[in-house]
Amino acid sequence: ETGVTQSPTHLIKTRGQQVTLRCSSQSGHNTVSWYQQALGQGPQFIFQYYREEENGRGNFPPRFSGLQFPNYSSELNVNALELDDSALYLCASRRDRANYGYTFGSGTRLTVV
Amino acid sequence: QQQVKQSPQSLIVQKGGISIINCAYENTAFDYFPWYQQFPGKGPALLIAIRPDVSEKKEGRFTISFNKSAKQFSLHIMDSQPGDSATYFCAASNPSNTGKLIFGQGTTLQVKP
């Protein structure tokens, strides 16, 4: 197993811009979730994909969107960046809906200036 | 009802001592309670987890105690070591709600040599 890898590790964007963060899950992990972790806080659930369809969403506006691909990779897109979007974005995957054992990536640190 | 409350916010323990972190939840539909360990610059890593049908689970130096009636659970780290210095998050999951993880606010543990 290769774990969950995220890219890039760090990113600086200007307010109003758009950003795409990428995640590569372990082979066979059909479920991928994205979390936002503000400094000093616990991760907050953004949304989840199961077999390329969104099957859950947290309290985040529509400018946060995602995709999951058949090769176990996924994307998080954020439009119209705001200063409060500055955070660590974490991708987590698991084998299927019956298995609760999520594996997290190391995250992408996004700074919006 | 979706909150998980964690305490203390920070904890300092001498090497060899016992570290205790507590969490409380409201939603009785939660049925999976993991603890995650996070080092700076890394994503959360699953440490140990428990289901509500048992009151205690032990893995090495780490023990979860679970009190279903009080809706509380705690992590005990026995013989704490400087390498245990990290941020610890409790979490809870509801299988009827995508299985997303609801995280506590985190506890920063420092183990002094």
PDB file of C-alpha atoms in Angstrom:
ATOM      1  CA  GLU A   1       0.000   0.000   0.000  1.00  0.00           C
ATOM      2  CA  THR A   2       1.343   3.418  -0.952  1.00  0.00           C
ATOM      3  CA  GLY A   3      -0.747   5.517   1.440  1.00  0.00           C
ATOM      4  CA  VAL A   4      -2.536   8.740   0.614  1.00  0.00           C
ATOM      5  CA  THR A   5      -0.512  11.410  -1.139  1.00  0.00           C
ATOM      6  CA  GLN A   6      -1.522  15.025  -1.603  1.00  0.00           C
ATOM      7  CA  SER A   7      -0.165  17.753  -3.823  1.00  0.00           C
ATOM      8  CA  PRO A   8       1.024  20.380  -3.605  1.00  0.00           C
ATOM      9  CA  THR A   9       2.258  20.458   0.000  1.00  0.00           C
ATOM     10  CA  HIS A  10       2.100  24.233   0.215  1.00  0.00           C
ATOM     11  CA  LEU A  11       0.318  26.849  -1.855  1.00  0.00           C
ATOM     12  CA  ILE A  12      -0.106  30.610  -1.718  1.00  0.00           C
ATOM     13  CA  LYS A  13      -3.038  32.182  -3.554  1.00  0.00           C
ATOM     14  CA  THR A  14      -4.549  35.636  -3.793  1.00  0.00           C
ATOM     15  CA  ARG A  15      -8.064  36.391  -2.600  1.00  0.00           C
ATOM     16  CA  GLY A  16     -10.575  35.842  -5.409  1.00  0.00           C
ATOM     17  CA  GLN A  17      -8.475  33.255  -7.212  1.00  0.00           C
ATOM     18  CA  GLN A  18      -9.351  29.609  -7.754  1.00  0.00           C
ATOM     19  CA  VAL A  19      -7.352  26.617  -6.530  1.00  0.00           C
ATOM     20  CA  THR A  20      -7.278  22.868  -7.211  1.00  0.00           C
ATOM     21  CA  LEU A  21      -5.829  20.474  -4.676  1.00  0.00           C
ATOM     22  CA  ARG A  22      -5.091  16.875  -5.564  1.00  0.00           C
ATOM     23  CA  CYS A  23      -5.140  13.584  -3.727  1.00  0.00           C
ATOM     24  CA  SER A  24      -4.076  10.088  -4.683  1.00  0.00           C
ATOM     25  CA  SER A  25      -5.700   7.398  -2.558  1.00  0.00           C
ATOM     26  CA  GLN A  26      -4.613   3.845  -1.908  1.00  0.00           C
ATOM     27  CA  SER A  27      -5.629   1.315  -4.518  1.00  0.00           C
ATOM     28  CA  GLY A  28      -9.044  -0.127  -3.731  1.00  0.00           C
ATOM     29  CA  HIS A  29     -10.123   2.790  -1.544  1.00  0.00           C
ATOM     30  CA  ASN A  30     -13.510   3.670  -2.994  1.00  0.00           C
ATOM     31  CA  THR A  31     -14.377   6.365  -0.490  1.00  0.00           C
ATOM     32  CA  VAL A  32     -12.534   9.671  -0.242  1.00  0.00           C
ATOM     33  CA  SER A  33     -13.273  12.555   2.078  1.00  0.00           C
ATOM     34  CA  TRP A  34     -11.875  16.049   2.280  1.00  0.00           C
ATOM     35  CA  TYR A  35     -11.404  17.984   5.493  1.00  0.00           C
ATOM     36  CA  GLN A  36     -10.396  21.550   6.292  1.00  0.00           C
ATOM     37  CA  GLN A  37      -8.213  22.061   9.353  1.00  0.00           C
ATOM     38  CA  ALA A  38      -7.778  25.640  10.522  1.00  0.00           C
ATOM     39  CA  LEU A  39      -4.790  26.403  12.706  1.00  0.00           C
ATOM     40  CA  GLY A  40      -5.277  25.034  16.212  1.00  0.00           C
ATOM     41  CA  GLN A  41      -8.583  23.364  15.339  1.00  0.00           C
ATOM     42  CA  GLY A  42      -9.816  19.881  14.586  1.00  0.00           C
ATOM     43  CA  PRO A  43     -10.491  18.898  10.969  1.00  0.00           C
ATOM     44  CA  GLN A  44     -13.900  19.884   9.603  1.00  0.00           C
ATOM     45  CA  PHE A  45     -15.675  17.660   7.076  1.00  0.00           C
ATOM     46  CA  ILE A  46     -16.079  19.275   3.645  1.00  0.00           C
ATOM     47  CA  PHE A  47     -17.523  16.459   1.527  1.00  0.00           C
ATOM     48  CA  GLN A  48     -17.169  12.811   0.663  1.00  0.00           C
ATOM     49  CA  TYR A  49     -17.180  10.829  -2.580  1.00  0.00           C
ATOM     50  CA  TYR A  50     -18.007   7.170  -2.998  1.00  0.00           C
ATOM     51  CA  ARG A  51     -17.343   5.580  -6.382  1.00  0.00           C
ATOM     52  CA  GLU A  52     -17.127   8.979  -8.073  1.00  0.00           C
ATOM     53  CA  GLU A  53     -20.373  10.365  -6.668  1.00  0.00           C
ATOM     54  CA  GLU A  54     -20.729  12.866  -3.830  1.00  0.00           C
ATOM     55  CA  ASN A  55     -22.525  11.167  -0.932  1.00  0.00           C
ATOM     56  CA  GLY A  56     -22.175  13.679   1.851  1.00  0.00           C
ATOM     57  CA  ARG A  57     -21.395  17.322   2.373  1.00  0.00           C
ATOM     58  CA  GLY A  58     -20.530  19.399   5.391  1.00  0.00           C
ATOM     59  CA  ASN A  59     -21.364  23.031   6.092  1.00  0.00           C
ATOM     60  CA  PHE A  60     -19.301  24.506   3.274  1.00  0.00           C
ATOM     61  CA  PRO A  61     -20.536  26.806   0.468  1.00  0.00           C
ATOM     62  CA  PRO A  62     -20.920  25.618  -3.147  1.00  0.00           C
ATOM     63  CA  ARG A  63     -17.651  27.281  -4.157  1.00  0.00           C
ATOM     64  CA  PHE A  64     -16.053  24.200  -2.571  1.00  0.00           C
ATOM     65  CA  SER A  65     -16.437  21.383  -5.077  1.00  0.00           C
ATOM     66  CA  GLY A  66     -14.785  18.093  -5.817  1.00  0.00           C
ATOM     67  CA  LEU A  67     -14.246  15.215  -8.155  1.00  0.00           C
ATOM     68  CA  GLN A  68     -13.258  11.603  -7.720  1.00  0.00           C
ATOM     69  CA  PHE A  69     -11.737   9.632 -10.583  1.00  0.00           C
ATOM     70  CA  PRO A  70     -11.738   5.886 -11.366  1.00  0.00           C
ATOM     71  CA  ASN A  71      -7.997   5.659 -10.651  1.00  0.00           C
ATOM     72  CA  TYR A  72      -8.566   6.479  -6.931  1.00  0.00           C
ATOM     73  CA  SER A  73      -7.444  10.070  -7.346  1.00  0.00           C
ATOM     74  CA  SER A  74      -9.567  13.058  -6.398  1.00  0.00           C
ATOM     75  CA  GLU A  75      -9.616  16.842  -6.472  1.00  0.00           C
ATOM     76  CA  LEU A  76     -10.829  19.626  -4.252  1.00  0.00           C
ATOM     77  CA  ASN A  77     -11.616  22.874  -6.055  1.00  0.00           C
ATOM     78  CA  VAL A  78     -12.210  26.145  -4.297  1.00  0.00           C
ATOM     79  CA  ASN A  79     -13.436  29.182  -6.243  1.00  0.00           C
ATOM     80  CA  ALA A  80     -13.381  32.834  -5.227  1.00  0.00           C
ATOM     81  CA  LEU A  81     -10.869  32.274  -2.466  1.00  0.00           C
ATOM     82  CA  GLU A  82     -11.361  34.154   0.777  1.00  0.00           C
ATOM     83  CA  LEU A  83      -8.815  34.896   3.486  1.00  0.00           C
ATOM     84  CA  ASP A  84     -10.642  32.486   5.846  1.00  0.00           C
ATOM     85  CA  ASP A  85      -9.977  29.647   3.414  1.00  0.00           C
ATOM     86  CA  SER A  86      -6.382  29.615   4.638  1.00  0.00           C
ATOM     87  CA  ALA A  87      -6.006  26.198   6.265  1.00  0.00           C
ATOM     88  CA  LEU A  88      -4.580  22.717   5.977  1.00  0.00           C
ATOM     89  CA  TYR A  89      -6.688  20.651   3.581  1.00  0.00           C
ATOM     90  CA  LEU A  90      -6.683  16.948   4.279  1.00  0.00           C
ATOM     91  CA  CYS A  91      -7.705  14.084   2.069  1.00  0.00           C
ATOM     92  CA  ALA A  92      -8.734  10.799   3.697  1.00  0.00           C
ATOM     93  CA  SER A  93      -9.677   7.525   2.081  1.00  0.00           C
ATOM     94  CA  ARG A  94     -11.008   4.147   3.105  1.00  0.00           C
ATOM     95  CA  ARG A  95     -11.715   0.883   1.371  1.00  0.00           C
ATOM     96  CA  ASP A  96     -15.504   1.039   1.401  1.00  0.00           C
ATOM     97  CA  ARG A  97     -18.447   2.417   3.330  1.00  0.00           C
ATOM     98  CA  ALA A  98     -18.449  -0.495   5.764  1.00  0.00           C
ATOM     99  CA  ASN A  99     -14.877   0.107   6.865  1.00  0.00           C
ATOM    100  CA  TYR A 100     -14.426   3.064   9.168  1.00  0.00           C
ATOM    101  CA  GLY A 101     -10.637   3.081   9.029  1.00  0.00           C
ATOM    102  CA  TYR A 102      -9.738   6.297   7.222  1.00  0.00           C
ATOM    103  CA  THR A 103      -6.153   6.912   6.121  1.00  0.00           C
ATOM    104  CA  PHE A 104      -5.207  10.584   5.961  1.00  0.00           C
ATOM    105  CA  GLY A 105      -2.700  12.285   3.719  1.00  0.00           C
ATOM    106  CA  SER A 106      -0.257  14.883   5.032  1.00  0.00           C
ATOM    107  CA  GLY A 107      -2.359  17.678   3.630  1.00  0.00           C
ATOM    108  CA  THR A 108      -1.944  20.814   1.546  1.00  0.00           C
ATOM    109  CA  ARG A 109      -1.257  24.018   3.420  1.00  0.00           C
ATOM    110  CA  LEU A 110      -3.175  26.772   1.604  1.00  0.00           C
ATOM    111  CA  THR A 111      -2.479  30.398   2.392  1.00  0.00           C
ATOM    112  CA  VAL A 112      -4.755  33.055   0.916  1.00  0.00           C
ATOM    113  CA  VAL A 113      -3.334  36.593   0.889  1.00  0.00           C
TER     114      VAL A 113
ATOM    115  CA  GLN B   1     -25.810  17.360  18.458  1.00  0.00           C
ATOM    116  CA  GLN B   2     -22.968  16.807  16.050  1.00  0.00           C
ATOM    117  CA  GLN B   3     -20.332  18.211  18.377  1.00  0.00           C
ATOM    118  CA  VAL B   4     -17.568  16.354  20.098  1.00  0.00           C
ATOM    119  CA  LYS B   5     -16.065  18.245  23.022  1.00  0.00           C
ATOM    120  CA  GLN B   6     -12.464  17.527  24.002  1.00  0.00           C
ATOM    121  CA  SER B   7     -10.457  18.480  27.047  1.00  0.00           C
ATOM    122  CA  PRO B   8      -7.958  19.608  28.117  1.00  0.00           C
ATOM    123  CA  GLN B   9      -6.727  21.886  25.350  1.00  0.00           C
ATOM    124  CA  SER B  10      -3.128  21.269  26.392  1.00  0.00           C
ATOM    125  CA  LEU B  11      -1.374  18.846  28.682  1.00  0.00           C
ATOM    126  CA  ILE B  12       2.139  18.600  30.098  1.00  0.00           C
ATOM    127  CA  VAL B  13       3.245  15.253  31.527  1.00  0.00           C
ATOM    128  CA  GLN B  14       6.568  14.006  32.828  1.00  0.00           C
ATOM    129  CA  LYS B  15       8.216  11.071  31.087  1.00  0.00           C
ATOM    130  CA  GLY B  16       6.812   7.843  32.462  1.00  0.00           C
ATOM    131  CA  GLY B  17       3.580   9.450  33.611  1.00  0.00           C
ATOM    132  CA  ILE B  18       0.009   8.857  32.477  1.00  0.00           C
ATOM    133  CA  SER B  19      -1.608  11.193  29.976  1.00  0.00           C
ATOM    134  CA  ILE B  20      -5.405  11.376  30.048  1.00  0.00           C
ATOM    135  CA  ILE B  21      -7.541  13.136  27.440  1.00  0.00           C
ATOM    136  CA  ASN B  22     -11.310  13.255  27.649  1.00  0.00           C
ATOM    137  CA  CYS B  23     -14.088  13.617  25.108  1.00  0.00           C
ATOM    138  CA  ALA B  24     -17.857  13.941  25.322  1.00  0.00           C
ATOM    139  CA  TYR B  25     -20.527  13.636  22.656  1.00  0.00           C
ATOM    140  CA  GLU B  26     -24.262  14.214  22.330  1.00  0.00           C
ATOM    141  CA  ASN B  27     -25.394  12.193  19.330  1.00  0.00           C
ATOM    142  CA  THR B  28     -26.303   8.670  20.465  1.00  0.00           C
ATOM    143  CA  ALA B  29     -26.212   7.514  16.842  1.00  0.00           C
ATOM    144  CA  PHE B  30     -22.415   7.696  16.843  1.00  0.00           C
ATOM    145  CA  ASP B  31     -21.031   4.168  16.826  1.00  0.00           C
ATOM    146  CA  TYR B  32     -17.330   4.531  16.116  1.00  0.00           C
ATOM    147  CA  PHE B  33     -14.920   6.509  18.278  1.00  0.00           C
ATOM    148  CA  PRO B  34     -11.328   6.812  17.036  1.00  0.00           C
ATOM    149  CA  TRP B  35      -8.382   8.697  18.396  1.00  0.00           C
ATOM    150  CA  TYR B  36      -5.934  10.320  16.015  1.00  0.00           C
ATOM    151  CA  GLN B  37      -2.378  11.493  16.611  1.00  0.00           C
ATOM    152  CA  GLN B  38      -1.029  14.391  14.582  1.00  0.00           C
ATOM    153  CA  PHE B  39       2.547  15.613  14.403  1.00  0.00           C
ATOM    154  CA  PRO B  40       3.376  19.076  13.022  1.00  0.00           C
ATOM    155  CA  GLY B  41       3.236  19.135   9.234  1.00  0.00           C
ATOM    156  CA  LYS B  42       1.567  15.740   9.041  1.00  0.00           C
ATOM    157  CA  GLY B  43      -1.962  14.476   8.652  1.00  0.00           C
ATOM    158  CA  PRO B  44      -3.792  12.722  11.495  1.00  0.00           C
ATOM    159  CA  ALA B  45      -2.851   9.075  11.986  1.00  0.00           C
ATOM    160  CA  LEU B  46      -5.260   6.578  13.523  1.00  0.00           C
ATOM    161  CA  LEU B  47      -4.036   5.547  16.946  1.00  0.00           C
ATOM    162  CA  ILE B  48      -6.807   3.405  18.384  1.00  0.00           C
ATOM    163  CA  ALA B  49     -10.583   3.142  18.010  1.00  0.00           C
ATOM    164  CA  ILE B  50     -13.524   1.676  19.896  1.00  0.00           C
ATOM    165  CA  ARG B  51     -17.123   0.718  19.218  1.00  0.00           C
ATOM    166  CA  PRO B  52     -19.812   1.329  21.884  1.00  0.00           C
ATOM    167  CA  ASP B  53     -20.362  -2.367  22.605  1.00  0.00           C
ATOM    168  CA  VAL B  54     -17.167  -2.507  24.714  1.00  0.00           C
ATOM    169  CA  SER B  55     -16.110  -0.362  27.661  1.00  0.00           C
ATOM    170  CA  GLU B  56     -12.357  -0.529  27.177  1.00  0.00           C
ATOM    171  CA  LYS B  57      -9.828  -1.266  24.480  1.00  0.00           C
ATOM    172  CA  LYS B  58      -6.091  -1.501  24.980  1.00  0.00           C
ATOM    173  CA  GLU B  59      -3.319  -1.465  22.405  1.00  0.00           C
ATOM    174  CA  GLY B  60       0.151  -1.334  23.863  1.00  0.00           C
ATOM    175  CA  ARG B  61       0.492   1.789  25.986  1.00  0.00           C
ATOM    176  CA  PHE B  62      -2.762   3.271  24.658  1.00  0.00           C
ATOM    177  CA  THR B  63      -6.162   2.563  26.211  1.00  0.00           C
ATOM    178  CA  ILE B  64      -9.613   3.892  25.364  1.00  0.00           C
ATOM    179  CA  SER B  65     -12.204   3.898  28.144  1.00  0.00           C
ATOM    180  CA  PHE B  66     -15.799   4.257  26.985  1.00  0.00           C
ATOM    181  CA  ASN B  67     -18.819   5.191  29.095  1.00  0.00           C
ATOM    182  CA  LYS B  68     -21.925   4.840  26.963  1.00  0.00           C
ATOM    183  CA  SER B  69     -24.394   6.072  29.584  1.00  0.00           C
ATOM    184  CA  ALA B  70     -22.366   9.225  30.224  1.00  0.00           C
ATOM    185  CA  LYS B  71     -21.598   9.660  26.508  1.00  0.00           C
ATOM    186  CA  GLN B  72     -17.923  10.081  27.297  1.00  0.00           C
ATOM    187  CA  PHE B  73     -14.725   8.406  26.249  1.00  0.00           C
ATOM    188  CA  SER B  74     -11.107   8.965  27.103  1.00  0.00           C
ATOM    189  CA  LEU B  75      -7.607   8.136  25.947  1.00  0.00           C
ATOM    190  CA  HIS B  76      -5.011   7.002  28.459  1.00  0.00           C
ATOM    191  CA  ILE B  77      -1.356   6.950  27.464  1.00  0.00           C
ATOM    192  CA  MET B  78       0.629   4.908  29.943  1.00  0.00           C
ATOM    193  CA  ASP B  79       4.378   5.397  30.467  1.00  0.00           C
ATOM    194  CA  SER B  80       4.257   8.566  28.353  1.00  0.00           C
ATOM    195  CA  GLN B  81       7.391   9.206  26.282  1.00  0.00           C
ATOM    196  CA  PRO B  82       8.800  12.388  24.708  1.00  0.00           C
ATOM    197  CA  GLY B  83       8.032  10.834  21.306  1.00  0.00           C
ATOM    198  CA  ASP B  84       4.336  10.917  22.256  1.00  0.00           C
ATOM    199  CA  SER B  85       4.447  14.727  22.160  1.00  0.00           C
ATOM    200  CA  ALA B  86       1.867  15.577  19.512  1.00  0.00           C
ATOM    201  CA  THR B  87      -1.691  16.805  19.095  1.00  0.00           C
ATOM    202  CA  TYR B  88      -4.386  14.244  19.813  1.00  0.00           C
ATOM    203  CA  PHE B  89      -7.886  14.367  18.403  1.00  0.00           C
ATOM    204  CA  CYS B  90     -10.883  12.326  19.406  1.00  0.00           C
ATOM    205  CA  ALA B  91     -13.568  11.798  16.810  1.00  0.00           C
ATOM    206  CA  ALA B  92     -16.940  10.161  16.354  1.00  0.00           C
ATOM    207  CA  SER B  93     -18.741   8.729  13.385  1.00  0.00           C
ATOM    208  CA  ASN B  94     -22.379   8.070  12.503  1.00  0.00           C
ATOM    209  CA  PRO B  95     -22.828   5.312   9.922  1.00  0.00           C
ATOM    210  CA  SER B  96     -26.176   6.697   8.729  1.00  0.00           C
ATOM    211  CA  ASN B  97     -24.536  10.022   7.903  1.00  0.00           C
ATOM    212  CA  THR B  98     -21.826   8.934   5.430  1.00  0.00           C
ATOM    213  CA  GLY B  99     -19.548   7.810   8.229  1.00  0.00           C
ATOM    214  CA  LYS B 100     -17.916  11.233   8.255  1.00  0.00           C
ATOM    215  CA  LEU B 101     -15.697  11.934  11.223  1.00  0.00           C
ATOM    216  CA  ILE B 102     -16.662  14.635  13.700  1.00  0.00           C
ATOM    217  CA  PHE B 103     -13.471  15.752  15.421  1.00  0.00           C
ATOM    218  CA  GLY B 104     -12.854  17.284  18.807  1.00  0.00           C
ATOM    219  CA  GLN B 105     -10.821  20.477  19.087  1.00  0.00           C
ATOM    220  CA  GLY B 106      -7.592  18.651  19.880  1.00  0.00           C
ATOM    221  CA  THR B 107      -5.219  18.332  22.823  1.00  0.00           C
ATOM    222  CA  THR B 108      -1.575  19.312  22.545  1.00  0.00           C
ATOM    223  CA  LEU B 109       0.477  16.905  24.643  1.00  0.00           C
ATOM    224  CA  GLN B 110       4.007  17.694  25.752  1.00  0.00           C
ATOM    225  CA  VAL B 111       5.954  14.959  27.497  1.00  0.00           C
ATOM    226  CA  LYS B 112       8.943  16.337  29.364  1.00  0.00           C
ATOM    227  CA  PRO B 113      12.075  14.193  29.594  1.00  0.00           C
TER     228      PRO B 113
END
